[in-house]
PDB file of C-alpha atoms in Angstrom:
ATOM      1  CA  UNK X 786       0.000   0.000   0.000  1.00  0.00           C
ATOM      2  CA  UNK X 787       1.442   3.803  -1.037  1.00  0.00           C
ATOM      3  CA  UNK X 788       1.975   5.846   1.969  1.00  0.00           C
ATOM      4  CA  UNK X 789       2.099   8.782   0.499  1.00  0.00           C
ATOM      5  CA  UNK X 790       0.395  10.552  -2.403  1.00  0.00           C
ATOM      6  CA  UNK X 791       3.138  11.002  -4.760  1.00  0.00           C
ATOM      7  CA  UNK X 792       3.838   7.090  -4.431  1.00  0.00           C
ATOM      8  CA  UNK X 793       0.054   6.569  -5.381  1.00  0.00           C
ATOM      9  CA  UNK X 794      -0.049   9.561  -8.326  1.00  0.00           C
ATOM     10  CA  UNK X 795       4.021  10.108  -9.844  1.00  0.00           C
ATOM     11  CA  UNK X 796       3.221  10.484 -13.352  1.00  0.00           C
ATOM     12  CA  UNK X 797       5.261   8.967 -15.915  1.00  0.00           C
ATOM     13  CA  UNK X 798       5.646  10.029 -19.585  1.00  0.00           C
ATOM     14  CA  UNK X 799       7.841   8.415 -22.932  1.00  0.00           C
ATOM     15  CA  UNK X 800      10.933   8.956 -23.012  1.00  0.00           C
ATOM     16  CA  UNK X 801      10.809  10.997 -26.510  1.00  0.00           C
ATOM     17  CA  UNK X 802       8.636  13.005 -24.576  1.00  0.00           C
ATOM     18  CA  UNK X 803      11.067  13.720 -21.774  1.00  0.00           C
ATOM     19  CA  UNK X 804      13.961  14.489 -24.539  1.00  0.00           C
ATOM     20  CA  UNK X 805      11.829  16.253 -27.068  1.00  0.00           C
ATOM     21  CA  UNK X 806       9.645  18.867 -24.609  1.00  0.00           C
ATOM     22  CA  UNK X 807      12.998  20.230 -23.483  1.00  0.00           C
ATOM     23  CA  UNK X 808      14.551  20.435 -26.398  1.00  0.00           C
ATOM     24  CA  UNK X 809      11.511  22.017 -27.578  1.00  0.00           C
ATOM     25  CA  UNK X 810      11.392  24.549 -25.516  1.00  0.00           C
ATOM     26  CA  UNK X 811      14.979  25.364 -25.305  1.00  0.00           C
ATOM     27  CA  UNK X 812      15.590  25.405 -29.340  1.00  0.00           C
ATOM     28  CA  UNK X 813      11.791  27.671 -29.007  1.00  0.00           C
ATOM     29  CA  UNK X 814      13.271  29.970 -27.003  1.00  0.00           C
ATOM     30  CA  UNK X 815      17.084  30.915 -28.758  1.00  0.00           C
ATOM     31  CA  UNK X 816      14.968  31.282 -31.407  1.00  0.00           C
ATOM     32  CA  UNK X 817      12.006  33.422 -31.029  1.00  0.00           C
ATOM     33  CA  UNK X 818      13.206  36.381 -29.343  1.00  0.00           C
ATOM     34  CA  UNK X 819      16.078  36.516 -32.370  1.00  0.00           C
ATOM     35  CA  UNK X 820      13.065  37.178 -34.983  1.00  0.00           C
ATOM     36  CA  UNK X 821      10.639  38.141 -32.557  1.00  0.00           C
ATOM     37  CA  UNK X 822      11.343  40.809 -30.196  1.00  0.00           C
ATOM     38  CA  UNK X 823       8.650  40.862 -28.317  1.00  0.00           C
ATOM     39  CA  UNK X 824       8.722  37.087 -27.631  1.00  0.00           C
ATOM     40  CA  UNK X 825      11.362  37.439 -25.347  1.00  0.00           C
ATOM     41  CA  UNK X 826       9.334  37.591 -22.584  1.00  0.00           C
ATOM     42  CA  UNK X 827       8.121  34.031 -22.900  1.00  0.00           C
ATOM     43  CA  UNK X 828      10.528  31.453 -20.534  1.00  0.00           C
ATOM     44  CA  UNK X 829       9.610  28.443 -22.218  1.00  0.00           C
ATOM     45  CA  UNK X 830      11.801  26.443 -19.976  1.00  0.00           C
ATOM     46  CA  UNK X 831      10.644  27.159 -16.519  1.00  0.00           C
ATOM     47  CA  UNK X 832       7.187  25.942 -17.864  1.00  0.00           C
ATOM     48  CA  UNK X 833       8.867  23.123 -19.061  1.00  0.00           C
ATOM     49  CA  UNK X 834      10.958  22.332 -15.053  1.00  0.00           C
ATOM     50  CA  UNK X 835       7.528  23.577 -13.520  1.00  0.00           C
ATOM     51  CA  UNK X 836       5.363  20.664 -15.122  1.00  0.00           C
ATOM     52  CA  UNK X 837       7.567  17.831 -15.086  1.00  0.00           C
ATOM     53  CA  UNK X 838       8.597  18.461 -11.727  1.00  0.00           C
ATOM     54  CA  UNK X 839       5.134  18.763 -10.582  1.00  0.00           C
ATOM     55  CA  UNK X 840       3.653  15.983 -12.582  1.00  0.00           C
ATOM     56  CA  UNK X 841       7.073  13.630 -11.275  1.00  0.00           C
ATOM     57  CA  UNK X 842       6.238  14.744  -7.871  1.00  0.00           C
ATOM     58  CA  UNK X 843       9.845  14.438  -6.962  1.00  0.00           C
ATOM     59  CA  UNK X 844      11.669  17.235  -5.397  1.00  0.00           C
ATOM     60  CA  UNK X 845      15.386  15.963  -6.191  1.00  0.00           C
ATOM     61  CA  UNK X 846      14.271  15.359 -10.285  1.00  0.00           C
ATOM     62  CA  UNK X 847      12.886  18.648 -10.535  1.00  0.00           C
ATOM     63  CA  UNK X 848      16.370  19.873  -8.509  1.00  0.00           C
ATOM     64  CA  UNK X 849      18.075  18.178 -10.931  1.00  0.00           C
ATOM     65  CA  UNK X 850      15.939  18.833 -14.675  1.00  0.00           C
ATOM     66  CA  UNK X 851      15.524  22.503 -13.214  1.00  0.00           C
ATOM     67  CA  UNK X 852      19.358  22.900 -12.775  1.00  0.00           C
ATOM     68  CA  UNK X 853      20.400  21.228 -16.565  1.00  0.00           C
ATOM     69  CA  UNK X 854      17.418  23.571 -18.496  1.00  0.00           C
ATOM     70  CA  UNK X 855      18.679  26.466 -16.514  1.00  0.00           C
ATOM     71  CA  UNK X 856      22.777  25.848 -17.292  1.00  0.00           C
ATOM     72  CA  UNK X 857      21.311  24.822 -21.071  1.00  0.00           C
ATOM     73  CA  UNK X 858      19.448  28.144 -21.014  1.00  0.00           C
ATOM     74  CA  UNK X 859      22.416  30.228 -19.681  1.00  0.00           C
ATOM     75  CA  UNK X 860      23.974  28.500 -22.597  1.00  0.00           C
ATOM     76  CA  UNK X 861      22.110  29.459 -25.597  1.00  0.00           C
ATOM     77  CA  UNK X 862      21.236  33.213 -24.348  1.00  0.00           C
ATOM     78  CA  UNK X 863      24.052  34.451 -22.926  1.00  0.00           C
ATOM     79  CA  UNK X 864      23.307  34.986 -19.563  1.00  0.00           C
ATOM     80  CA  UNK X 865      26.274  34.427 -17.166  1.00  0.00           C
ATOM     81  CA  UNK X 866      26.526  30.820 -16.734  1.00  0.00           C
ATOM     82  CA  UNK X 867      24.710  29.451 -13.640  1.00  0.00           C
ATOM     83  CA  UNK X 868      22.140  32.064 -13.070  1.00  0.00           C
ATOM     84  CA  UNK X 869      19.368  30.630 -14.668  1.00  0.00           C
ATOM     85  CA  UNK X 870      20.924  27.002 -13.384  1.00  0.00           C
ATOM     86  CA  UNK X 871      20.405  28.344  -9.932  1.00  0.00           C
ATOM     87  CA  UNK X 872      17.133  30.166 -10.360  1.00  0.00           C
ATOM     88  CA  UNK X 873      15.410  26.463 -12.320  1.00  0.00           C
ATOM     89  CA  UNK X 874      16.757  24.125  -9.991  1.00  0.00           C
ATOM     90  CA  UNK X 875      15.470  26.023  -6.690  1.00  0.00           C
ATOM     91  CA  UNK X 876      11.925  26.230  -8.964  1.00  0.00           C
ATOM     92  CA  UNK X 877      12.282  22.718  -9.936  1.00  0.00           C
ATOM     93  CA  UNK X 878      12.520  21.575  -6.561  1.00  0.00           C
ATOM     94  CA  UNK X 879       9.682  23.797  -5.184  1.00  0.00           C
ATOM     95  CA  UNK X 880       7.323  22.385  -7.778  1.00  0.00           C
ATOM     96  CA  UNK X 881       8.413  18.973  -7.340  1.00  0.00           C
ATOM     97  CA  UNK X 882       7.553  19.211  -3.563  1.00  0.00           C
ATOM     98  CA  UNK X 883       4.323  21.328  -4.397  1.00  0.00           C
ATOM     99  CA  UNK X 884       3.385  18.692  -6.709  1.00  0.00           C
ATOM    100  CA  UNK X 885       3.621  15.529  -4.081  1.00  0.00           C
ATOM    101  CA  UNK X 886       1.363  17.665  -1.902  1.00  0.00           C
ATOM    102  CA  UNK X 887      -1.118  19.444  -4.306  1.00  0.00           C
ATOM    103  CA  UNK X 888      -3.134  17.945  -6.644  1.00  0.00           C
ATOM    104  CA  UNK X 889      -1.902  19.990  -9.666  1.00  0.00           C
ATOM    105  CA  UNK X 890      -4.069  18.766 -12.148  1.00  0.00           C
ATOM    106  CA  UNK X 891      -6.709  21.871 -11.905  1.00  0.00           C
ATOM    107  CA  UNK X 892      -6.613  24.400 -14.357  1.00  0.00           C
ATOM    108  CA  UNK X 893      -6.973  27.211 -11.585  1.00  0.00           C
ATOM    109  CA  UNK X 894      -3.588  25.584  -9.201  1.00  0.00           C
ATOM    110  CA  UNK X 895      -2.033  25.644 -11.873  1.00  0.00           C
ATOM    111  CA  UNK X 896      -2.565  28.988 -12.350  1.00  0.00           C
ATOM    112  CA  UNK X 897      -1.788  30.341  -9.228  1.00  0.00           C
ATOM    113  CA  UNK X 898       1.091  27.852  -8.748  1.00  0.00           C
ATOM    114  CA  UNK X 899       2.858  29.150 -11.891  1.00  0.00           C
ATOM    115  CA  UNK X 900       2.371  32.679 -11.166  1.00  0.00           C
ATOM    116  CA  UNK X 901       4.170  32.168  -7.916  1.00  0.00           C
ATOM    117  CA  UNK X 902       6.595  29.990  -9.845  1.00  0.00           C
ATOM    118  CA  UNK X 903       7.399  32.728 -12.047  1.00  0.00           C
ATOM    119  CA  UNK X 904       7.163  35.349  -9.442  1.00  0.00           C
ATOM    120  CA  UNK X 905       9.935  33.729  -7.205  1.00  0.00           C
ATOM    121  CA  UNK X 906      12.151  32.637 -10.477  1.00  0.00           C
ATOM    122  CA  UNK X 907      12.052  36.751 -11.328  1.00  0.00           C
ATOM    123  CA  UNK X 908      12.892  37.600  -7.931  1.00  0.00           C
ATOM    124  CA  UNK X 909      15.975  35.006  -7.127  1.00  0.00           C
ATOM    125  CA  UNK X 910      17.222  36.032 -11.219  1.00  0.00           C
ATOM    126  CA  UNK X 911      17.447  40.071 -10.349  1.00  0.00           C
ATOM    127  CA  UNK X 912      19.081  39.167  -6.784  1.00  0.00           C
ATOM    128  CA  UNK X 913      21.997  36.849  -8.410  1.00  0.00           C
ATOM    129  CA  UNK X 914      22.629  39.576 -11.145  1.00  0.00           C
ATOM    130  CA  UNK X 915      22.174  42.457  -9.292  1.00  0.00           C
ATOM    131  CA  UNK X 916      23.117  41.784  -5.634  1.00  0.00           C
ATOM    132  CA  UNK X 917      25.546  38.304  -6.146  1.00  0.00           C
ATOM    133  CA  UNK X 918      27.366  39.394  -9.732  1.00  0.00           C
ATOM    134  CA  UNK X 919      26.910  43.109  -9.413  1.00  0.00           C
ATOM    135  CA  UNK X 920      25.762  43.931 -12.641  1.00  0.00           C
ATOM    136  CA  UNK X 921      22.916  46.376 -13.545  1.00  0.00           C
ATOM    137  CA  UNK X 922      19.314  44.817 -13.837  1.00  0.00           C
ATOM    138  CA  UNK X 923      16.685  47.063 -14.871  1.00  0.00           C
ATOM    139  CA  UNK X 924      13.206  46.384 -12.475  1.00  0.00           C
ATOM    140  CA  UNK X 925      10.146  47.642 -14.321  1.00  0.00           C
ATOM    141  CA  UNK X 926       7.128  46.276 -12.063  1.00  0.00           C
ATOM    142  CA  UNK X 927       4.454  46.801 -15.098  1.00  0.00           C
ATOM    143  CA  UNK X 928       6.680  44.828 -17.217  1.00  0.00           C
ATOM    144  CA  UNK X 929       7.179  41.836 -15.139  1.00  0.00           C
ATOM    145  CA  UNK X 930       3.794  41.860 -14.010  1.00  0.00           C
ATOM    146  CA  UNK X 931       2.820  41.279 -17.622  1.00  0.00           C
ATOM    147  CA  UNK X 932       5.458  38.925 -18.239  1.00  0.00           C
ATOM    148  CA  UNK X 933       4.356  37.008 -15.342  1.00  0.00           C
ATOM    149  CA  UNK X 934       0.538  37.001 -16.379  1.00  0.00           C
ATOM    150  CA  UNK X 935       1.648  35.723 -19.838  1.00  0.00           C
ATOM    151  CA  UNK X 936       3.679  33.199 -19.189  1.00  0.00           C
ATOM    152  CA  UNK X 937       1.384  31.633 -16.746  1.00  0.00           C
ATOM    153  CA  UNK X 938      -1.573  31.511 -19.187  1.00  0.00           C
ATOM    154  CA  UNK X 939       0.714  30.357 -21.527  1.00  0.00           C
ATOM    155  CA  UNK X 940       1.871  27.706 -18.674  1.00  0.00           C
ATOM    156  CA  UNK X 941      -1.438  26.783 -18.341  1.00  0.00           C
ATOM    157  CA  UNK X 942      -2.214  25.990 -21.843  1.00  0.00           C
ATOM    158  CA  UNK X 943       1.340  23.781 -22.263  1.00  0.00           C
ATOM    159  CA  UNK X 944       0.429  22.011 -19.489  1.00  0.00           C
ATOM    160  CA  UNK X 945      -3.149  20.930 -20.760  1.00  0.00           C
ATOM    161  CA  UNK X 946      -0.800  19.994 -24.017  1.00  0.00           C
ATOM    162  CA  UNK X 947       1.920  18.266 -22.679  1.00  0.00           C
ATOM    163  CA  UNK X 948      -1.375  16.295 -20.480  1.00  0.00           C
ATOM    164  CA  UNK X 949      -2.516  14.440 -23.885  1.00  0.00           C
ATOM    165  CA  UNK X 950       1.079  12.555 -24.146  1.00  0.00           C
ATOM    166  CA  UNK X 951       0.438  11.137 -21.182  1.00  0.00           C
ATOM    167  CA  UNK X 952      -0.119   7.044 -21.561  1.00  0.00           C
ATOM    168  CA  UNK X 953      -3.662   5.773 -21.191  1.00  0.00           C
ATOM    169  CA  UNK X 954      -4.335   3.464 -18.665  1.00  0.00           C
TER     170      UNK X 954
END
């Protein structure tokens, strides 16, 4: 008999689904905001570390699938290397333990739980570039407010996708 609920619920996808999501979302994101300015306020891989570690329900796989999309990230944009590791692998891990504890599977959780998802991922990115590297990072409340809003509808509607690959029982 489970003892918990994330031994009764941990939800399990194909393995092309695991690679090619990521991938996905990484290749997704180098590439829109190049052509599409505006589209650079989409993170595309924190929605990524925020469902699989909520749907794995597993606080040390989303520690560990938040930290590689974050190093990937700092990777591909530029970003000093290990800010967005840090900033996805402390997300990772919150959703992972949210997601043993939660049922995450309503439209409105999710909601919320990505806002504050994104909300605490802003707030730990401007205090390791501003406070830990020293480097100038511009706060505009109005913008990261939208950004926020955005990307969690836009969570929302990933997750609901990424929720038909899931095997039939």
């Amino acid at each position: 008999m489970a003892s918990n609920r994330r031994e009764v619920d941990e939800q399990s996808f194909p393995l092309i689904v695991y690679v090619l999501t990521p991938l996905l979302a990484l290749g997704l994101q180098s590439f829109l905001p190049l052509h599409f300015a505006p589209l650079a306020i989409l993170d595309l891989p924190l929605i990524v570390v925020i469902y699989f570690s909520m749907q794995r329900r597993s606080p040390i796989a989303g520690t560990i699938g938040g930290a590689f999309m974050g190093l990937a990230q700092d990777a591909i944009t530029g970003q000093p290397l290990g800010v967005f590791g840090i900033a996805k692998c402390v997300i990772g891990y919150l959703a992972g333990s949210v997601g043993a504890l939660v049922d995450t599977e309503s439209h409105g959780t999710r909601l919320l739980l990505s806002i504050a998802f994104f909300m605490l991922h802003n707030a730990i990115d401007w205090v390791l570039v501003r406070h830990l590297l020293a480097q100038p990072m511009p706060w505009n409340w109005l913008h990261e407010l939208l950004r926020i809003g955005i990307n969690a509808l836009l969570a929302v509607v990933i997750f609901a996708l990424l929720d038909l690959t899931k095997p039939r029982e």
